[in-house]
PDB file of N, CA and C in Angstrom:
ATOM      1  N   MET X 757       1.928   4.408 -14.320  1.00  0.00           N
ATOM      2  CA  MET X 757       1.939   2.990 -14.586  1.00  0.00           C
ATOM      3  C   MET X 757       3.342   2.469 -14.832  1.00  0.00           C
ATOM      4  N   GLU X 758       4.189   3.292 -15.470  1.00  0.00           N
ATOM      5  CA  GLU X 758       5.567   2.858 -15.734  1.00  0.00           C
ATOM      6  C   GLU X 758       6.310   2.559 -14.439  1.00  0.00           C
ATOM      7  N   LYS X 759       6.138   3.423 -13.444  1.00  0.00           N
ATOM      8  CA  LYS X 759       6.829   3.220 -12.170  1.00  0.00           C
ATOM      9  C   LYS X 759       6.367   1.929 -11.504  1.00  0.00           C
ATOM     10  N   LEU X 760       5.083   1.658 -11.551  1.00  0.00           N
ATOM     11  CA  LEU X 760       4.570   0.417 -10.968  1.00  0.00           C
ATOM     12  C   LEU X 760       5.094  -0.793 -11.720  1.00  0.00           C
ATOM     13  N   ALA X 761       5.142  -0.721 -13.035  1.00  0.00           N
ATOM     14  CA  ALA X 761       5.666  -1.826 -13.840  1.00  0.00           C
ATOM     15  C   ALA X 761       7.129  -2.093 -13.500  1.00  0.00           C
ATOM     16  N   ARG X 762       7.911  -1.026 -13.338  1.00  0.00           N
ATOM     17  CA  ARG X 762       9.327  -1.188 -12.954  1.00  0.00           C
ATOM     18  C   ARG X 762       9.446  -1.797 -11.557  1.00  0.00           C
ATOM     19  N   LEU X 763       8.601  -1.332 -10.653  1.00  0.00           N
ATOM     20  CA  LEU X 763       8.665  -1.830  -9.273  1.00  0.00           C
ATOM     21  C   LEU X 763       8.345  -3.326  -9.221  1.00  0.00           C
ATOM     22  N   VAL X 764       7.289  -3.764  -9.881  1.00  0.00           N
ATOM     23  CA  VAL X 764       6.947  -5.189  -9.826  1.00  0.00           C
ATOM     24  C   VAL X 764       7.971  -6.036 -10.570  1.00  0.00           C
ATOM     25  N   SER X 765       8.633  -5.475 -11.570  1.00  0.00           N
ATOM     26  CA  SER X 765       9.655  -6.252 -12.282  1.00  0.00           C
ATOM     27  C   SER X 765      10.870  -6.516 -11.394  1.00  0.00           C
ATOM     28  N   SER X 766      11.030  -5.719 -10.328  1.00  0.00           N
ATOM     29  CA  SER X 766      12.157  -5.917  -9.403  1.00  0.00           C
ATOM     30  C   SER X 766      11.806  -6.847  -8.258  1.00  0.00           C
ATOM     31  N   GLY X 767      10.546  -7.256  -8.148  1.00  0.00           N
ATOM     32  CA  GLY X 767      10.114  -8.080  -7.022  1.00  0.00           C
ATOM     33  C   GLY X 767       9.765  -9.490  -7.422  1.00  0.00           C
ATOM     34  N   GLN X 768       9.398 -10.273  -6.423  1.00  0.00           N
ATOM     35  CA  GLN X 768       8.992 -11.658  -6.620  1.00  0.00           C
ATOM     36  C   GLN X 768       7.489 -11.752  -6.362  1.00  0.00           C
ATOM     37  N   GLY X 769       6.721 -12.104  -7.376  1.00  0.00           N
ATOM     38  CA  GLY X 769       5.273 -12.182  -7.260  1.00  0.00           C
ATOM     39  C   GLY X 769       4.806 -13.485  -6.639  1.00  0.00           C
ATOM     40  N   SER X 770       3.591 -13.445  -6.109  1.00  0.00           N
ATOM     41  CA  SER X 770       2.985 -14.611  -5.494  1.00  0.00           C
ATOM     42  C   SER X 770       1.495 -14.607  -5.791  1.00  0.00           C
ATOM     43  N   GLN X 771       0.905 -15.784  -5.831  1.00  0.00           N
ATOM     44  CA  GLN X 771      -0.533 -15.849  -6.020  1.00  0.00           C
ATOM     45  C   GLN X 771      -1.276 -15.574  -4.715  1.00  0.00           C
ATOM     46  N   LYS X 772      -0.551 -15.606  -3.596  1.00  0.00           N
ATOM     47  CA  LYS X 772      -1.155 -15.318  -2.298  1.00  0.00           C
ATOM     48  C   LYS X 772      -1.108 -13.817  -2.038  1.00  0.00           C
ATOM     49  N   GLY X 773      -2.260 -13.241  -1.781  1.00  0.00           N
ATOM     50  CA  GLY X 773      -2.344 -11.823  -1.465  1.00  0.00           C
ATOM     51  C   GLY X 773      -2.294 -11.588   0.025  1.00  0.00           C
ATOM     52  N   PRO X 774      -2.438 -10.346   0.437  1.00  0.00           N
ATOM     53  CA  PRO X 774      -2.443 -10.039   1.866  1.00  0.00           C
ATOM     54  C   PRO X 774      -3.666 -10.678   2.528  1.00  0.00           C
ATOM     55  N   HIS X 775      -3.487 -11.183   3.733  1.00  0.00           N
ATOM     56  CA  HIS X 775      -4.623 -11.770   4.441  1.00  0.00           C
ATOM     57  C   HIS X 775      -4.746 -11.111   5.801  1.00  0.00           C
ATOM     58  N   GLY X 776      -5.955 -11.048   6.287  1.00  0.00           N
ATOM     59  CA  GLY X 776      -6.190 -10.444   7.595  1.00  0.00           C
ATOM     60  C   GLY X 776      -5.918  -8.954   7.616  1.00  0.00           C
ATOM     61  N   LEU X 777      -6.235  -8.258   6.547  1.00  0.00           N
ATOM     62  CA  LEU X 777      -5.966  -6.826   6.453  1.00  0.00           C
ATOM     63  C   LEU X 777      -7.292  -6.081   6.353  1.00  0.00           C
ATOM     64  N   ARG X 778      -7.437  -5.018   7.156  1.00  0.00           N
ATOM     65  CA  ARG X 778      -8.639  -4.194   7.069  1.00  0.00           C
ATOM     66  C   ARG X 778      -8.259  -2.727   7.229  1.00  0.00           C
ATOM     67  N   HIS X 779      -9.154  -1.863   6.838  1.00  0.00           N
ATOM     68  CA  HIS X 779      -8.964  -0.412   6.919  1.00  0.00           C
ATOM     69  C   HIS X 779      -7.758   0.062   6.107  1.00  0.00           C
ATOM     70  N   HIS X 780      -7.470  -0.630   5.019  1.00  0.00           N
ATOM     71  CA  HIS X 780      -6.398  -0.262   4.098  1.00  0.00           C
ATOM     72  C   HIS X 780      -6.991   0.582   2.980  1.00  0.00           C
ATOM     73  N   SER X 781      -6.144   1.059   2.095  1.00  0.00           N
ATOM     74  CA  SER X 781      -6.627   1.800   0.930  1.00  0.00           C
ATOM     75  C   SER X 781      -6.329   0.989  -0.321  1.00  0.00           C
ATOM     76  N   CYS X 782      -7.092   1.265  -1.365  1.00  0.00           N
ATOM     77  CA  CYS X 782      -6.877   0.601  -2.646  1.00  0.00           C
ATOM     78  C   CYS X 782      -7.156   1.591  -3.762  1.00  0.00           C
ATOM     79  N   SER X 783      -6.210   1.721  -4.670  1.00  0.00           N
ATOM     80  CA  SER X 783      -6.380   2.549  -5.862  1.00  0.00           C
ATOM     81  C   SER X 783      -6.062   1.697  -7.081  1.00  0.00           C
ATOM     82  N   VAL X 784      -6.858   1.846  -8.113  1.00  0.00           N
ATOM     83  CA  VAL X 784      -6.612   1.126  -9.364  1.00  0.00           C
ATOM     84  C   VAL X 784      -5.837   2.049 -10.293  1.00  0.00           C
ATOM     85  N   VAL X 785      -4.698   1.547 -10.765  1.00  0.00           N
ATOM     86  CA  VAL X 785      -3.838   2.302 -11.674  1.00  0.00           C
ATOM     87  C   VAL X 785      -3.598   1.415 -12.884  1.00  0.00           C
ATOM     88  N   GLY X 786      -4.376   1.621 -13.942  1.00  0.00           N
ATOM     89  CA  GLY X 786      -4.256   0.774 -15.128  1.00  0.00           C
ATOM     90  C   GLY X 786      -4.504  -0.677 -14.771  1.00  0.00           C
ATOM     91  N   PRO X 787      -3.546  -1.581 -15.087  1.00  0.00           N
ATOM     92  CA  PRO X 787      -3.730  -3.001 -14.790  1.00  0.00           C
ATOM     93  C   PRO X 787      -3.322  -3.384 -13.364  1.00  0.00           C
ATOM     94  N   PHE X 788      -3.038  -2.394 -12.522  1.00  0.00           N
ATOM     95  CA  PHE X 788      -2.572  -2.656 -11.161  1.00  0.00           C
ATOM     96  C   PHE X 788      -3.598  -2.198 -10.125  1.00  0.00           C
ATOM     97  N   ALA X 789      -3.737  -2.977  -9.076  1.00  0.00           N
ATOM     98  CA  ALA X 789      -4.450  -2.533  -7.882  1.00  0.00           C
ATOM     99  C   ALA X 789      -3.372  -2.277  -6.833  1.00  0.00           C
ATOM    100  N   VAL X 790      -3.386  -1.093  -6.241  1.00  0.00           N
ATOM    101  CA  VAL X 790      -2.351  -0.695  -5.285  1.00  0.00           C
ATOM    102  C   VAL X 790      -2.990  -0.579  -3.911  1.00  0.00           C
ATOM    103  N   LEU X 791      -2.583  -1.455  -2.980  1.00  0.00           N
ATOM    104  CA  LEU X 791      -3.075  -1.431  -1.609  1.00  0.00           C
ATOM    105  C   LEU X 791      -1.986  -0.875  -0.720  1.00  0.00           C
ATOM    106  N   PHE X 792      -2.389  -0.051   0.251  1.00  0.00           N
ATOM    107  CA  PHE X 792      -1.395   0.507   1.161  1.00  0.00           C
ATOM    108  C   PHE X 792      -1.946   0.533   2.586  1.00  0.00           C
ATOM    109  N   GLY X 793      -1.063   0.197   3.535  1.00  0.00           N
ATOM    110  CA  GLY X 793      -1.357   0.334   4.950  1.00  0.00           C
ATOM    111  C   GLY X 793      -2.487  -0.554   5.424  1.00  0.00           C
ATOM    112  N   GLY X 794      -3.143  -0.078   6.482  1.00  0.00           N
ATOM    113  CA  GLY X 794      -4.241  -0.814   7.080  1.00  0.00           C
ATOM    114  C   GLY X 794      -3.842  -1.436   8.403  1.00  0.00           C
ATOM    115  N   GLU X 795      -4.749  -2.213   8.911  1.00  0.00           N
ATOM    116  CA  GLU X 795      -4.539  -2.912  10.179  1.00  0.00           C
ATOM    117  C   GLU X 795      -4.518  -4.401   9.890  1.00  0.00           C
ATOM    118  N   THR X 796      -3.465  -5.060  10.326  1.00  0.00           N
ATOM    119  CA  THR X 796      -3.364  -6.494  10.105  1.00  0.00           C
ATOM    120  C   THR X 796      -3.928  -7.227  11.317  1.00  0.00           C
ATOM    121  N   LEU X 797      -4.665  -8.258  11.048  1.00  0.00           N
ATOM    122  CA  LEU X 797      -5.268  -9.055  12.118  1.00  0.00           C
ATOM    123  C   LEU X 797      -4.454 -10.305  12.404  1.00  0.00           C
ATOM    124  N   THR X 798      -3.296 -10.415  11.790  1.00  0.00           N
ATOM    125  CA  THR X 798      -2.468 -11.615  11.946  1.00  0.00           C
ATOM    126  C   THR X 798      -1.357 -11.437  12.971  1.00  0.00           C
ATOM    127  N   ARG X 799      -1.239 -10.243  13.567  1.00  0.00           N
ATOM    128  CA  ARG X 799      -0.200  -9.996  14.574  1.00  0.00           C
ATOM    129  C   ARG X 799      -0.849  -9.452  15.843  1.00  0.00           C
ATOM    130  N   ALA X 800      -0.295  -9.794  16.977  1.00  0.00           N
ATOM    131  CA  ALA X 800      -0.814  -9.292  18.245  1.00  0.00           C
ATOM    132  C   ALA X 800      -0.272  -7.899  18.556  1.00  0.00           C
ATOM    133  N   ARG X 801       0.921  -7.573  18.058  1.00  0.00           N
ATOM    134  CA  ARG X 801       1.539  -6.268  18.287  1.00  0.00           C
ATOM    135  C   ARG X 801       1.872  -5.629  16.961  1.00  0.00           C
ATOM    136  N   ASP X 802       2.047  -4.321  17.008  1.00  0.00           N
ATOM    137  CA  ASP X 802       2.432  -3.573  15.810  1.00  0.00           C
ATOM    138  C   ASP X 802       1.479  -3.870  14.662  1.00  0.00           C
ATOM    139  N   THR X 803       0.184  -3.691  14.921  1.00  0.00           N
ATOM    140  CA  THR X 803      -0.827  -4.116  13.960  1.00  0.00           C
ATOM    141  C   THR X 803      -1.063  -3.120  12.827  1.00  0.00           C
ATOM    142  N   ILE X 804      -0.706  -1.837  13.011  1.00  0.00           N
ATOM    143  CA  ILE X 804      -0.870  -0.855  11.948  1.00  0.00           C
ATOM    144  C   ILE X 804       0.328  -0.999  11.010  1.00  0.00           C
ATOM    145  N   CYS X 805       0.054  -1.179   9.734  1.00  0.00           N
ATOM    146  CA  CYS X 805       1.177  -1.433   8.823  1.00  0.00           C
ATOM    147  C   CYS X 805       1.330  -0.320   7.796  1.00  0.00           C
ATOM    148  N   ASN X 806       2.473  -0.312   7.171  1.00  0.00           N
ATOM    149  CA  ASN X 806       2.794   0.651   6.123  1.00  0.00           C
ATOM    150  C   ASN X 806       3.351  -0.084   4.902  1.00  0.00           C
ATOM    151  N   ASP X 807       2.798  -1.241   4.664  1.00  0.00           N
ATOM    152  CA  ASP X 807       3.255  -2.061   3.547  1.00  0.00           C
ATOM    153  C   ASP X 807       2.487  -1.704   2.280  1.00  0.00           C
ATOM    154  N   LEU X 808       3.151  -1.867   1.173  1.00  0.00           N
ATOM    155  CA  LEU X 808       2.568  -1.644  -0.143  1.00  0.00           C
ATOM    156  C   LEU X 808       2.377  -3.002  -0.804  1.00  0.00           C
ATOM    157  N   TYR X 809       1.174  -3.250  -1.297  1.00  0.00           N
ATOM    158  CA  TYR X 809       0.874  -4.465  -2.054  1.00  0.00           C
ATOM    159  C   TYR X 809       0.409  -4.041  -3.439  1.00  0.00           C
ATOM    160  N   ILE X 810       0.924  -4.701  -4.439  1.00  0.00           N
ATOM    161  CA  ILE X 810       0.520  -4.412  -5.814  1.00  0.00           C
ATOM    162  C   ILE X 810       0.015  -5.700  -6.442  1.00  0.00           C
ATOM    163  N   TYR X 811      -1.189  -5.629  -6.981  1.00  0.00           N
ATOM    164  CA  TYR X 811      -1.804  -6.751  -7.678  1.00  0.00           C
ATOM    165  C   TYR X 811      -1.667  -6.481  -9.169  1.00  0.00           C
ATOM    166  N   ASP X 812      -0.906  -7.322  -9.838  1.00  0.00           N
ATOM    167  CA  ASP X 812      -0.600  -7.140 -11.266  1.00  0.00           C
ATOM    168  C   ASP X 812      -1.473  -8.080 -12.088  1.00  0.00           C
ATOM    169  N   THR X 813      -2.409  -7.500 -12.836  1.00  0.00           N
ATOM    170  CA  THR X 813      -3.319  -8.315 -13.641  1.00  0.00           C
ATOM    171  C   THR X 813      -2.814  -8.548 -15.063  1.00  0.00           C
ATOM    172  N   ARG X 814      -1.587  -8.107 -15.361  1.00  0.00           N
ATOM    173  CA  ARG X 814      -1.049  -8.296 -16.713  1.00  0.00           C
ATOM    174  C   ARG X 814      -0.632  -9.734 -16.960  1.00  0.00           C
ATOM    175  N   THR X 815      -0.471 -10.501 -15.901  1.00  0.00           N
ATOM    176  CA  THR X 815      -0.046 -11.894 -16.033  1.00  0.00           C
ATOM    177  C   THR X 815      -1.239 -12.821 -15.803  1.00  0.00           C
ATOM    178  N   SER X 816      -1.096 -14.055 -16.246  1.00  0.00           N
ATOM    179  CA  SER X 816      -2.124 -15.046 -15.990  1.00  0.00           C
ATOM    180  C   SER X 816      -1.464 -16.247 -15.331  1.00  0.00           C
ATOM    181  N   PRO X 817      -1.759 -16.544 -14.106  1.00  0.00           N
ATOM    182  CA  PRO X 817      -2.703 -15.848 -13.229  1.00  0.00           C
ATOM    183  C   PRO X 817      -2.104 -14.534 -12.720  1.00  0.00           C
ATOM    184  N   PRO X 818      -2.967 -13.606 -12.276  1.00  0.00           N
ATOM    185  CA  PRO X 818      -2.462 -12.353 -11.703  1.00  0.00           C
ATOM    186  C   PRO X 818      -1.600 -12.625 -10.469  1.00  0.00           C
ATOM    187  N   LEU X 819      -0.648 -11.721 -10.210  1.00  0.00           N
ATOM    188  CA  LEU X 819       0.287 -11.920  -9.099  1.00  0.00           C
ATOM    189  C   LEU X 819       0.250 -10.740  -8.127  1.00  0.00           C
ATOM    190  N   TRP X 820       0.513 -11.047  -6.865  1.00  0.00           N
ATOM    191  CA  TRP X 820       0.663 -10.043  -5.813  1.00  0.00           C
ATOM    192  C   TRP X 820       2.145  -9.785  -5.562  1.00  0.00           C
ATOM    193  N   PHE X 821       2.480  -8.537  -5.302  1.00  0.00           N
ATOM    194  CA  PHE X 821       3.843  -8.146  -4.932  1.00  0.00           C
ATOM    195  C   PHE X 821       3.764  -7.382  -3.622  1.00  0.00           C
ATOM    196  N   HIS X 822       4.669  -7.669  -2.715  1.00  0.00           N
ATOM    197  CA  HIS X 822       4.677  -7.055  -1.387  1.00  0.00           C
ATOM    198  C   HIS X 822       5.965  -6.257  -1.207  1.00  0.00           C
ATOM    199  N   PHE X 823       5.810  -4.981  -0.816  1.00  0.00           N
ATOM    200  CA  PHE X 823       6.959  -4.110  -0.596  1.00  0.00           C
ATOM    201  C   PHE X 823       6.802  -3.441   0.773  1.00  0.00           C
ATOM    202  N   PRO X 824       7.573  -3.906   1.768  1.00  0.00           N
ATOM    203  CA  PRO X 824       7.514  -3.272   3.087  1.00  0.00           C
ATOM    204  C   PRO X 824       8.114  -1.865   3.033  1.00  0.00           C
ATOM    205  N   CYS X 825       7.620  -0.993   3.873  1.00  0.00           N
ATOM    206  CA  CYS X 825       8.127   0.380   3.968  1.00  0.00           C
ATOM    207  C   CYS X 825       8.803   0.552   5.320  1.00  0.00           C
ATOM    208  N   ALA X 826      10.004   1.086   5.332  1.00  0.00           N
ATOM    209  CA  ALA X 826      10.751   1.248   6.576  1.00  0.00           C
ATOM    210  C   ALA X 826      10.346   2.488   7.370  1.00  0.00           C
ATOM    211  N   ASP X 827       9.675   3.437   6.748  1.00  0.00           N
ATOM    212  CA  ASP X 827       9.309   4.695   7.409  1.00  0.00           C
ATOM    213  C   ASP X 827       8.086   4.489   8.296  1.00  0.00           C
ATOM    214  N   ARG X 828       8.307   4.408   9.619  1.00  0.00           N
ATOM    215  CA  ARG X 828       7.205   4.176  10.559  1.00  0.00           C
ATOM    216  C   ARG X 828       6.197   5.321  10.552  1.00  0.00           C
ATOM    217  N   GLY X 829       6.602   6.502  10.119  1.00  0.00           N
ATOM    218  CA  GLY X 829       5.707   7.641  10.042  1.00  0.00           C
ATOM    219  C   GLY X 829       4.639   7.492   8.977  1.00  0.00           C
ATOM    220  N   MET X 830       4.796   6.521   8.085  1.00  0.00           N
ATOM    221  CA  MET X 830       3.825   6.293   7.025  1.00  0.00           C
ATOM    222  C   MET X 830       2.751   5.281   7.418  1.00  0.00           C
ATOM    223  N   LYS X 831       2.836   4.729   8.614  1.00  0.00           N
ATOM    224  CA  LYS X 831       1.828   3.754   9.048  1.00  0.00           C
ATOM    225  C   LYS X 831       0.474   4.418   9.108  1.00  0.00           C
ATOM    226  N   ARG X 832      -0.516   3.781   8.485  1.00  0.00           N
ATOM    227  CA  ARG X 832      -1.866   4.361   8.431  1.00  0.00           C
ATOM    228  C   ARG X 832      -2.926   3.279   8.427  1.00  0.00           C
ATOM    229  N   MET X 833      -4.076   3.643   8.972  1.00  0.00           N
ATOM    230  CA  MET X 833      -5.282   2.845   8.804  1.00  0.00           C
ATOM    231  C   MET X 833      -6.451   3.815   8.666  1.00  0.00           C
ATOM    232  N   GLY X 834      -7.463   3.420   7.927  1.00  0.00           N
ATOM    233  CA  GLY X 834      -8.618   4.270   7.725  1.00  0.00           C
ATOM    234  C   GLY X 834      -8.339   5.478   6.838  1.00  0.00           C
ATOM    235  N   HIS X 835      -7.307   5.416   6.056  1.00  0.00           N
ATOM    236  CA  HIS X 835      -6.875   6.502   5.178  1.00  0.00           C
ATOM    237  C   HIS X 835      -7.395   6.269   3.768  1.00  0.00           C
ATOM    238  N   ARG X 836      -7.027   7.117   2.864  1.00  0.00           N
ATOM    239  CA  ARG X 836      -7.346   6.962   1.452  1.00  0.00           C
ATOM    240  C   ARG X 836      -6.097   7.203   0.624  1.00  0.00           C
ATOM    241  N   THR X 837      -6.029   6.549  -0.505  1.00  0.00           N
ATOM    242  CA  THR X 837      -5.017   6.879  -1.506  1.00  0.00           C
ATOM    243  C   THR X 837      -5.775   7.282  -2.760  1.00  0.00           C
ATOM    244  N   CYS X 838      -5.193   8.210  -3.479  1.00  0.00           N
ATOM    245  CA  CYS X 838      -5.806   8.612  -4.745  1.00  0.00           C
ATOM    246  C   CYS X 838      -4.708   8.945  -5.741  1.00  0.00           C
ATOM    247  N   LEU X 839      -4.991   8.655  -6.977  1.00  0.00           N
ATOM    248  CA  LEU X 839      -4.064   8.940  -8.066  1.00  0.00           C
ATOM    249  C   LEU X 839      -4.460  10.268  -8.686  1.00  0.00           C
ATOM    250  N   TRP X 840      -3.494  11.178  -8.764  1.00  0.00           N
ATOM    251  CA  TRP X 840      -3.744  12.486  -9.352  1.00  0.00           C
ATOM    252  C   TRP X 840      -2.469  12.952 -10.037  1.00  0.00           C
ATOM    253  N   ASN X 841      -2.535  13.249 -11.320  1.00  0.00           N
ATOM    254  CA  ASN X 841      -1.372  13.689 -12.105  1.00  0.00           C
ATOM    255  C   ASN X 841      -0.183  12.750 -11.957  1.00  0.00           C
ATOM    256  N   ASP X 842      -0.435  11.464 -12.121  1.00  0.00           N
ATOM    257  CA  ASP X 842       0.610  10.433 -12.049  1.00  0.00           C
ATOM    258  C   ASP X 842       1.315  10.360 -10.698  1.00  0.00           C
ATOM    259  N   GLN X 843       0.700  10.857  -9.657  1.00  0.00           N
ATOM    260  CA  GLN X 843       1.241  10.743  -8.299  1.00  0.00           C
ATOM    261  C   GLN X 843       0.210  10.021  -7.444  1.00  0.00           C
ATOM    262  N   LEU X 844       0.666   9.182  -6.549  1.00  0.00           N
ATOM    263  CA  LEU X 844      -0.224   8.496  -5.620  1.00  0.00           C
ATOM    264  C   LEU X 844      -0.139   9.212  -4.278  1.00  0.00           C
ATOM    265  N   TYR X 845      -1.275   9.746  -3.828  1.00  0.00           N
ATOM    266  CA  TYR X 845      -1.333  10.525  -2.595  1.00  0.00           C
ATOM    267  C   TYR X 845      -1.928   9.696  -1.464  1.00  0.00           C
ATOM    268  N   LEU X 846      -1.373   9.868  -0.275  1.00  0.00           N
ATOM    269  CA  LEU X 846      -1.868   9.256   0.955  1.00  0.00           C
ATOM    270  C   LEU X 846      -2.526  10.369   1.760  1.00  0.00           C
ATOM    271  N   VAL X 847      -3.809  10.186   2.080  1.00  0.00           N
ATOM    272  CA  VAL X 847      -4.580  11.254   2.716  1.00  0.00           C
ATOM    273  C   VAL X 847      -5.201  10.760   4.008  1.00  0.00           C
ATOM    274  N   GLY X 848      -4.920  11.469   5.109  1.00  0.00           N
ATOM    275  CA  GLY X 848      -5.612  11.269   6.382  1.00  0.00           C
ATOM    276  C   GLY X 848      -5.427   9.914   7.022  1.00  0.00           C
ATOM    277  N   GLY X 849      -6.449   9.501   7.756  1.00  0.00           N
ATOM    278  CA  GLY X 849      -6.424   8.238   8.483  1.00  0.00           C
ATOM    279  C   GLY X 849      -5.833   8.402   9.868  1.00  0.00           C
ATOM    280  N   PHE X 850      -5.599   7.280  10.504  1.00  0.00           N
ATOM    281  CA  PHE X 850      -5.001   7.246  11.833  1.00  0.00           C
ATOM    282  C   PHE X 850      -3.586   6.711  11.726  1.00  0.00           C
ATOM    283  N   GLY X 851      -2.704   7.237  12.579  1.00  0.00           N
ATOM    284  CA  GLY X 851      -1.292   6.887  12.522  1.00  0.00           C
ATOM    285  C   GLY X 851      -0.949   5.597  13.228  1.00  0.00           C
ATOM    286  N   GLU X 852       0.310   5.505  13.605  1.00  0.00           N
ATOM    287  CA  GLU X 852       0.908   4.278  14.132  1.00  0.00           C
ATOM    288  C   GLU X 852       0.176   3.703  15.339  1.00  0.00           C
ATOM    289  N   ASP X 853      -0.356   4.570  16.207  1.00  0.00           N
ATOM    290  CA  ASP X 853      -1.042   4.068  17.406  1.00  0.00           C
ATOM    291  C   ASP X 853      -2.496   3.675  17.140  1.00  0.00           C
ATOM    292  N   GLY X 854      -3.008   3.966  15.946  1.00  0.00           N
ATOM    293  CA  GLY X 854      -4.373   3.602  15.598  1.00  0.00           C
ATOM    294  C   GLY X 854      -5.425   4.515  16.196  1.00  0.00           C
ATOM    295  N   ARG X 855      -5.002   5.581  16.914  1.00  0.00           N
ATOM    296  CA  ARG X 855      -5.949   6.491  17.560  1.00  0.00           C
ATOM    297  C   ARG X 855      -5.737   7.950  17.182  1.00  0.00           C
ATOM    298  N   THR X 856      -4.513   8.310  16.845  1.00  0.00           N
ATOM    299  CA  THR X 856      -4.193   9.701  16.557  1.00  0.00           C
ATOM    300  C   THR X 856      -4.405   9.991  15.076  1.00  0.00           C
ATOM    301  N   ALA X 857      -5.262  10.976  14.811  1.00  0.00           N
ATOM    302  CA  ALA X 857      -5.550  11.341  13.419  1.00  0.00           C
ATOM    303  C   ALA X 857      -4.299  11.908  12.760  1.00  0.00           C
ATOM    304  N   SER X 858      -4.128  11.594  11.505  1.00  0.00           N
ATOM    305  CA  SER X 858      -2.989  12.082  10.735  1.00  0.00           C
ATOM    306  C   SER X 858      -3.505  13.042   9.670  1.00  0.00           C
ATOM    307  N   PRO X 859      -3.375  14.346   9.899  1.00  0.00           N
ATOM    308  CA  PRO X 859      -3.930  15.320   8.964  1.00  0.00           C
ATOM    309  C   PRO X 859      -3.074  15.557   7.721  1.00  0.00           C
ATOM    310  N   GLN X 860      -1.863  15.037   7.693  1.00  0.00           N
ATOM    311  CA  GLN X 860      -0.954  15.321   6.585  1.00  0.00           C
ATOM    312  C   GLN X 860      -1.326  14.578   5.318  1.00  0.00           C
ATOM    313  N   VAL X 861      -0.967  15.160   4.193  1.00  0.00           N
ATOM    314  CA  VAL X 861      -1.111  14.544   2.880  1.00  0.00           C
ATOM    315  C   VAL X 861       0.298  14.229   2.393  1.00  0.00           C
ATOM    316  N   CYS X 862       0.544  12.994   2.023  1.00  0.00           N
ATOM    317  CA  CYS X 862       1.869  12.560   1.581  1.00  0.00           C
ATOM    318  C   CYS X 862       1.788  12.029   0.153  1.00  0.00           C
ATOM    319  N   ILE X 863       2.867  12.171  -0.566  1.00  0.00           N
ATOM    320  CA  ILE X 863       2.997  11.561  -1.883  1.00  0.00           C
ATOM    321  C   ILE X 863       3.753  10.252  -1.695  1.00  0.00           C
ATOM    322  N   LEU X 864       3.210   9.172  -2.198  1.00  0.00           N
ATOM    323  CA  LEU X 864       3.848   7.863  -2.060  1.00  0.00           C
ATOM    324  C   LEU X 864       4.874   7.616  -3.156  1.00  0.00           C
ATOM    325  N   ASP X 865       5.464   8.670  -3.663  1.00  0.00           N
ATOM    326  CA  ASP X 865       6.426   8.567  -4.758  1.00  0.00           C
ATOM    327  C   ASP X 865       7.675   7.798  -4.361  1.00  0.00           C
ATOM    328  N   PHE X 866       8.054   7.853  -3.090  1.00  0.00           N
ATOM    329  CA  PHE X 866       9.259   7.132  -2.674  1.00  0.00           C
ATOM    330  C   PHE X 866       9.061   5.630  -2.771  1.00  0.00           C
ATOM    331  N   LEU X 867       7.822   5.178  -2.766  1.00  0.00           N
ATOM    332  CA  LEU X 867       7.546   3.752  -2.883  1.00  0.00           C
ATOM    333  C   LEU X 867       7.535   3.306  -4.333  1.00  0.00           C
ATOM    334  N   ILE X 868       7.030   4.176  -5.204  1.00  0.00           N
ATOM    335  CA  ILE X 868       6.903   3.785  -6.602  1.00  0.00           C
ATOM    336  C   ILE X 868       7.734   4.730  -7.385  1.00  0.00           C
TER     337      ILE X 868
END
């Protein structure tokens, strides 16, 4: 939770959350909802994303924070994230092309 709190304190929050996103993952970490990846329906190309969204419920009204990821290898849809021993893991799903299965398990520590 400390890492997420530090990350959102460095960003600019908005009341507008991600729109047109499906097949993403969501993990609840204390007062934060952490969304990662998925397929965006708002673009005609490059629809698989590797963006991190954090919903911070500590404020009123709650705020969304968006953190793009530059590593194209982290693009996923249909995957899962899970919190285990204070680490956020990215498991499975389909990669950048939306068709090739991604068997690797990654730690999203570089994001948070």
